[in-house]
mmCIF file of C-alpha atoms in Angstrom:
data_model
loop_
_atom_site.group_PDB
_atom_site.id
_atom_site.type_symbol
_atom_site.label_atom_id
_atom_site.label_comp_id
_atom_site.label_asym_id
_atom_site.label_seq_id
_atom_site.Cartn_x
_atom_site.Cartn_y
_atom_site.Cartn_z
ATOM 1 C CA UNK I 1191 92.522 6.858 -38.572
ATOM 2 C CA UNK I 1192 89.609 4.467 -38.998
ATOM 3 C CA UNK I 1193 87.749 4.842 -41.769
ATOM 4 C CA UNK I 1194 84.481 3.999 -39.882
ATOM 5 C CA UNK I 1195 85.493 7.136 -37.655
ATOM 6 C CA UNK I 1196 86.206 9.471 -40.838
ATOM 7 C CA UNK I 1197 83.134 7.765 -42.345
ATOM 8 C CA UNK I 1198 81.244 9.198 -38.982
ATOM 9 C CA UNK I 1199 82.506 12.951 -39.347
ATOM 10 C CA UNK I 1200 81.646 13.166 -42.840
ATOM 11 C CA UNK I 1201 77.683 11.803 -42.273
ATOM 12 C CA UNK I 1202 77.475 14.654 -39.111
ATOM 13 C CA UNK I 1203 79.262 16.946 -41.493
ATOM 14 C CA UNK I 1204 76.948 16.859 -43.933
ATOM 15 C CA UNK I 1205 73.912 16.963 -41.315
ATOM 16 C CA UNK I 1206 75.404 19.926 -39.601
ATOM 17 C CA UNK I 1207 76.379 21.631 -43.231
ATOM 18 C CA UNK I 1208 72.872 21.085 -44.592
ATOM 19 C CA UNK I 1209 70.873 22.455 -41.514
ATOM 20 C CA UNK I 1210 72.916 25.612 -41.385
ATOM 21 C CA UNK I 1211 72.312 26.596 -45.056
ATOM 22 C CA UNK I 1212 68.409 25.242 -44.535
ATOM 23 C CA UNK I 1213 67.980 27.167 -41.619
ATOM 24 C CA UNK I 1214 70.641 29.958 -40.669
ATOM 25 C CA UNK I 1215 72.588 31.239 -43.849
ATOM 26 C CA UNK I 1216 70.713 34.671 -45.224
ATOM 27 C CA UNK I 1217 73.079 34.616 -48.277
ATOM 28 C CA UNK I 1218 70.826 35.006 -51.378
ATOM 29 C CA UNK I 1219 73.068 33.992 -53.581
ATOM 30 C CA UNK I 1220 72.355 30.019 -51.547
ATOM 31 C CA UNK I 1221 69.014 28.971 -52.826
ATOM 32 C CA UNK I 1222 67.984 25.492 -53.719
ATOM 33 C CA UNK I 1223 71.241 23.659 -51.746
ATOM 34 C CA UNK I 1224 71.155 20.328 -51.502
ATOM 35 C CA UNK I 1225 74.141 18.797 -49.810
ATOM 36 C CA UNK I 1226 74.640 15.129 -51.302
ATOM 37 C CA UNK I 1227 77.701 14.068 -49.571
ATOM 38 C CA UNK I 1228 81.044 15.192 -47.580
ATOM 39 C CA UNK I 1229 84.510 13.351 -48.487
ATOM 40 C CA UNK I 1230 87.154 13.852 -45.531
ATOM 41 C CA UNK I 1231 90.562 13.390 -45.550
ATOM 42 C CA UNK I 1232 92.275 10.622 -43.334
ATOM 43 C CA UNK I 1233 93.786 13.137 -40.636
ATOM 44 C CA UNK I 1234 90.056 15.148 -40.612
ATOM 45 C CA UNK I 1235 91.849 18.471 -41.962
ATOM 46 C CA UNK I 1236 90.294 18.324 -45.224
ATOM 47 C CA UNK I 1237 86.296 18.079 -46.240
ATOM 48 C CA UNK I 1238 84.750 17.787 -49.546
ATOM 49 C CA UNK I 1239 81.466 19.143 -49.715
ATOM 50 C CA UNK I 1240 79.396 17.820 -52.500
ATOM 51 C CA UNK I 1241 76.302 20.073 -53.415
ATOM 52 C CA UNK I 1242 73.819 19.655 -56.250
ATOM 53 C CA UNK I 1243 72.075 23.224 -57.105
ATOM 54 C CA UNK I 1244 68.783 23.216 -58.917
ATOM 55 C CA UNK I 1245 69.547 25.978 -61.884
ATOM 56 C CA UNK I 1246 71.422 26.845 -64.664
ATOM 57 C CA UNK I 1247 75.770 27.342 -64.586
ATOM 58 C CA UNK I 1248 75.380 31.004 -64.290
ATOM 59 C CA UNK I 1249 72.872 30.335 -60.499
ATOM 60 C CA UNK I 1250 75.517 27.302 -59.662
ATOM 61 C CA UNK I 1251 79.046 29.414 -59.726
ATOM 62 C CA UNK I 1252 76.953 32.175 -57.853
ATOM 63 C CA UNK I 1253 76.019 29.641 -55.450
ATOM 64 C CA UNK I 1254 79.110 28.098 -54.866
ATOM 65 C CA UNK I 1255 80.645 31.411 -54.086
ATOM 66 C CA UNK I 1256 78.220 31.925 -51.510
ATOM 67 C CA UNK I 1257 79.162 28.586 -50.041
ATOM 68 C CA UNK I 1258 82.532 29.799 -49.833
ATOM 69 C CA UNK I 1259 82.100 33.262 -48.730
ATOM 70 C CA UNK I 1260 80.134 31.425 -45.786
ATOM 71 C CA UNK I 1261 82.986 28.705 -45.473
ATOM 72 C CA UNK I 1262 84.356 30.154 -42.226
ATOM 73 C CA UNK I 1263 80.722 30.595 -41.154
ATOM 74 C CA UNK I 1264 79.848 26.822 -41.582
ATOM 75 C CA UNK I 1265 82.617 25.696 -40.370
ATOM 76 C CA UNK I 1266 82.161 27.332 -36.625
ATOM 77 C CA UNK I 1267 78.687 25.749 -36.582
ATOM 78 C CA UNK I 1268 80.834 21.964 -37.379
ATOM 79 C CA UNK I 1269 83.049 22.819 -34.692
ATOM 80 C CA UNK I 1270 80.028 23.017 -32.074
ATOM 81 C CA UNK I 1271 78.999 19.596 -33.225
ATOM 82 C CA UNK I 1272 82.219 17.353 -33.473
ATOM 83 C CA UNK I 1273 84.803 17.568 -31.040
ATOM 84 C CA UNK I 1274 88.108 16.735 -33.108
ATOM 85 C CA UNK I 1275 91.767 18.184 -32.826
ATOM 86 C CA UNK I 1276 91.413 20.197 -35.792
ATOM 87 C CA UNK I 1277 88.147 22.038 -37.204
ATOM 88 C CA UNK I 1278 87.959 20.491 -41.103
ATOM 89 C CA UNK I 1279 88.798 23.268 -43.851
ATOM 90 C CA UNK I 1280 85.700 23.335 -45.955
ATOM 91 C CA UNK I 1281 85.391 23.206 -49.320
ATOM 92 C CA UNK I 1282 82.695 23.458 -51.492
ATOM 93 C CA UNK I 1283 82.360 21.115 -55.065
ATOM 94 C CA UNK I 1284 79.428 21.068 -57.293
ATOM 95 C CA UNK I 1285 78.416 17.057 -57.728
ATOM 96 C CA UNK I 1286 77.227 16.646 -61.707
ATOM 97 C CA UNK I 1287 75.486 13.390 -60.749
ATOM 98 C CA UNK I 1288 71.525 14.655 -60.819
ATOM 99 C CA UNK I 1289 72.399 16.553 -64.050
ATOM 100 C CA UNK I 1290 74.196 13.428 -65.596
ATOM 101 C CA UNK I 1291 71.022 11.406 -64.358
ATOM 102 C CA UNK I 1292 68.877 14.159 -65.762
ATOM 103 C CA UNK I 1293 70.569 13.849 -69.140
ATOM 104 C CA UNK I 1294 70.575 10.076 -69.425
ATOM 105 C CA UNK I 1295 67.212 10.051 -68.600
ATOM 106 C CA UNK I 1296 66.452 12.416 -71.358
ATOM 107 C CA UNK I 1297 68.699 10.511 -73.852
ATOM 108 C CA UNK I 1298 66.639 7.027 -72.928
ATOM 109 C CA UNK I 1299 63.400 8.721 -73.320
ATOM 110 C CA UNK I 1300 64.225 10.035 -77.077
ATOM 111 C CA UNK I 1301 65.775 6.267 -77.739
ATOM 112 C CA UNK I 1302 62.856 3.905 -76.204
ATOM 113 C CA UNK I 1303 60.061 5.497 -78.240
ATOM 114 C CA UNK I 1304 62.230 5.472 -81.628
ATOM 115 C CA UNK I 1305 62.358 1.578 -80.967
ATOM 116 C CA UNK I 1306 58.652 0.736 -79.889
ATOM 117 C CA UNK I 1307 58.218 2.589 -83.406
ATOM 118 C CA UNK I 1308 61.105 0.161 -84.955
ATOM 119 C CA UNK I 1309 58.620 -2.541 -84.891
ATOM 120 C CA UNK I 1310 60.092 -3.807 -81.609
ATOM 121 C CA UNK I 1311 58.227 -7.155 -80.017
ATOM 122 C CA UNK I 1312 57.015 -5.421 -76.903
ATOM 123 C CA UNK I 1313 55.048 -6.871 -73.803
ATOM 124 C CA UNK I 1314 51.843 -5.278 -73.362
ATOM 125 C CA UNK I 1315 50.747 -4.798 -69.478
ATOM 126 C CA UNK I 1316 47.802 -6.892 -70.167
ATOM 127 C CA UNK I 1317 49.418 -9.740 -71.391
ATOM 128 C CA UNK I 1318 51.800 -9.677 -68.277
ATOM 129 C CA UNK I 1319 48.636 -9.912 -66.315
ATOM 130 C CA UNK I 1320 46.980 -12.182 -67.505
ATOM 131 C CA UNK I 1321 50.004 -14.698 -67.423
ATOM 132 C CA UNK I 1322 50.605 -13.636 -63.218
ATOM 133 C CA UNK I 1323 46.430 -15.027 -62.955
ATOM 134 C CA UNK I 1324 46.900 -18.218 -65.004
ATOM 135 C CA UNK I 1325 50.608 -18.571 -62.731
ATOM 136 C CA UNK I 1326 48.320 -18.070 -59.847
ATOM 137 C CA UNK I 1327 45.440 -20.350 -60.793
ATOM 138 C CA UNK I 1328 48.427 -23.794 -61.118
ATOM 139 C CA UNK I 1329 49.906 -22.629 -58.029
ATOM 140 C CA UNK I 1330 46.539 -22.973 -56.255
ATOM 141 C CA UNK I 1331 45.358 -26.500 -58.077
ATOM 142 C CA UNK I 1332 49.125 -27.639 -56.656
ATOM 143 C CA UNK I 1333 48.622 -26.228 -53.228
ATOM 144 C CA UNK I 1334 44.988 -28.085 -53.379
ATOM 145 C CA UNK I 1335 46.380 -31.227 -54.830
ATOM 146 C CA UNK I 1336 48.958 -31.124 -51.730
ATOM 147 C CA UNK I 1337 45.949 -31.349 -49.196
ATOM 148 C CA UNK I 1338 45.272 -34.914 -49.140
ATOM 149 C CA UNK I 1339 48.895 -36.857 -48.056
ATOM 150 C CA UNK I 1340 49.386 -39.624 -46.513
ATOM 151 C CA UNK I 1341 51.508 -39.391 -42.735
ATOM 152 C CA UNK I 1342 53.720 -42.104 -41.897
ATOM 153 C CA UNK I 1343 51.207 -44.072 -40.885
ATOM 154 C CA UNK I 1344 49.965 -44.761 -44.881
ATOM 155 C CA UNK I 1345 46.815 -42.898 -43.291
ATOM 156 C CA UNK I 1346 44.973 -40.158 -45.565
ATOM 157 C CA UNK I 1347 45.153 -37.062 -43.531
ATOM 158 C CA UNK I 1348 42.787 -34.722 -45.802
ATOM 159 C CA UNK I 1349 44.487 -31.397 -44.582
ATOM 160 C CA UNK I 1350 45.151 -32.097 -40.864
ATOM 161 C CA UNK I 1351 48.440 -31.603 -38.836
ATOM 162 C CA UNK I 1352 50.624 -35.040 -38.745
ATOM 163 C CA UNK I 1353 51.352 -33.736 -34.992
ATOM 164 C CA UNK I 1354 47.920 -33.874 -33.631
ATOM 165 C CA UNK I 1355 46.566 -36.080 -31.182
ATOM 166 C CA UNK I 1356 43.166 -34.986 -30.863
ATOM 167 C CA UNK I 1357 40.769 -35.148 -34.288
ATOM 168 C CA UNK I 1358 38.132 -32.511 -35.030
ATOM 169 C CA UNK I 1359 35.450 -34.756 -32.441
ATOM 170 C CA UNK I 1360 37.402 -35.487 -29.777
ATOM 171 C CA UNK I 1361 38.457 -38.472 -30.869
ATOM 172 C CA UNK I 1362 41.978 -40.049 -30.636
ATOM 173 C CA UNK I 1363 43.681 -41.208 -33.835
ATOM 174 C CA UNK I 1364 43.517 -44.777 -32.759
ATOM 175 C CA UNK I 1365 39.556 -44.428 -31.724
ATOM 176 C CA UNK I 1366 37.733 -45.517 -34.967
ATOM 177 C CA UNK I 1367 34.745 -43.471 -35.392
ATOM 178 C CA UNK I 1368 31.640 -46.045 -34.741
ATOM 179 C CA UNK I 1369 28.114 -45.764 -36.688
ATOM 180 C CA UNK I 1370 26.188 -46.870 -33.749
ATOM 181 C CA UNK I 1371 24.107 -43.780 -31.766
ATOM 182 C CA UNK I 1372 25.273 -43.038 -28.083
ATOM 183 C CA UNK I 1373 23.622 -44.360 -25.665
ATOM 184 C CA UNK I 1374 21.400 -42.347 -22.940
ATOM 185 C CA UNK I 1375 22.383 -42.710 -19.449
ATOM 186 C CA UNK I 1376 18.887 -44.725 -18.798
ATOM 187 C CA UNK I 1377 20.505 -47.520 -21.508
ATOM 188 C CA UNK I 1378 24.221 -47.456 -19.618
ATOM 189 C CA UNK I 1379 22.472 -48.132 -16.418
#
C-alpha cells in the first residue's frame, strides 16, 4: 500500500474521529478531547489514535475508557466516510507530547531567570532597536548613493530608467536641452 494512500486515511480518520466526539458522543466521561494524530497500519486494519486530554491521570484513564467503550461507535461513523475493504480497528493512546512541552517549558522558565540573575550579558530590547534604526539609516545613505550611475553611455542618469527613450520633457536622449525660449508661431512664420 502507498504510504501517501495510508497517509490519506489517517488525516480523514482523524477528521471524522474528532467531529464525532466534538459533536455526537454524550459520554461524560469524554471531555476536553483533542485528537492530535491517527497512525495506520500498512494493510488499513489497524489505527492509532493519538489524543491529548486536558486534566490530571485520574480524568485521562477515565477518558480513555470512554474512547474505548465508544470504539465500535466511532468506528461506524469512519466507515460512512472511507470506503476501504476493511473498517480500521480503533484504538485509543494518550500522546504525552503537550504535557512533555508543558514541563519543559516550566523547567526553562525556572532556569532562564536563575541566569539573567547569574550576571549573564543580556541584550536589552532597546539596544536591539536602536541598532535595526542605525542598520536602516546606512541602508538608505547606500540606496541614495546608488541614485546617480552612469548607463553605458558614461551619461549621469540621476535616478532614471537606462531603458527609456523619452526624458521627463519630451525630449529624446539625443535632443540636448537648448537655453533659447520657443518661438511663437508669429516668429516661425
Amino acid at each position: 500500500m502507498s504510504s501517501r494512500r495510508v497517509l490519506k486515511v489517517a488525516e480523514a480518520i482523524r477528521e471524522v474521529v474528532s467531529m464525532a466526539i466534538l459533536t455526537e458522543l454524550r459520554d461524560p466521561r469524554v471531555r476536553d478531547v483533542t485528537v492530535t494524530y491517527v497512525e495506520v497500519s500498512g494493510d488499513l486494519r489497524q489505527a492509532k489514535v493519538h489524543v491529548s486530554v486536558m486534566g490530571g491521570e485520574a480524568k485521562q484513564n477515565l477518558t480513555l475508557r470512554g474512547l474505548q467503550n465508544a470504539a465500535g461507535f466511532l468506528q461506524q461513523k469512519v466507515a460512512h466516510r472511507i470506503e476501504t475493504r476493511y473498517t480500521p480497528r480503533l484504538t485509543f493512546f494518550l500522546d504525552q507530547g503537550v504535557k512533555h512541552s508543558i514541563e519543559v517549558s516550566r523547567l526553562l522558565s525556572e532556569l532562564l531567570p536563575a541566569e539573567h540573575e547569574a550576571g549573564e550579558d543580556t541584550v536589552s530590547e532597546d539596544t536591539v532597536t536602536e541598532d535595526a534604526v542605525n542598520e536602516d539609516a546606512v541602508n538608505e545613505d547606500a540606496v541614495n548613493e546608488d541614485a546617480v550611475t552612469e548607463n553605458a553611455f558614461g551619461e549621469d542618469t540621476h535616478g532614471e530608467v537606462a531603458g527609456d527613450e523619452q526624458a521627463s520633457h519630451g525630449r529624446t536622449r539625443d535632443e540636448e536641452p537648448s537655453d533659447e525660449e520657443p518661438l511663437d508661431e508669429a516668429e516661425r512664420n
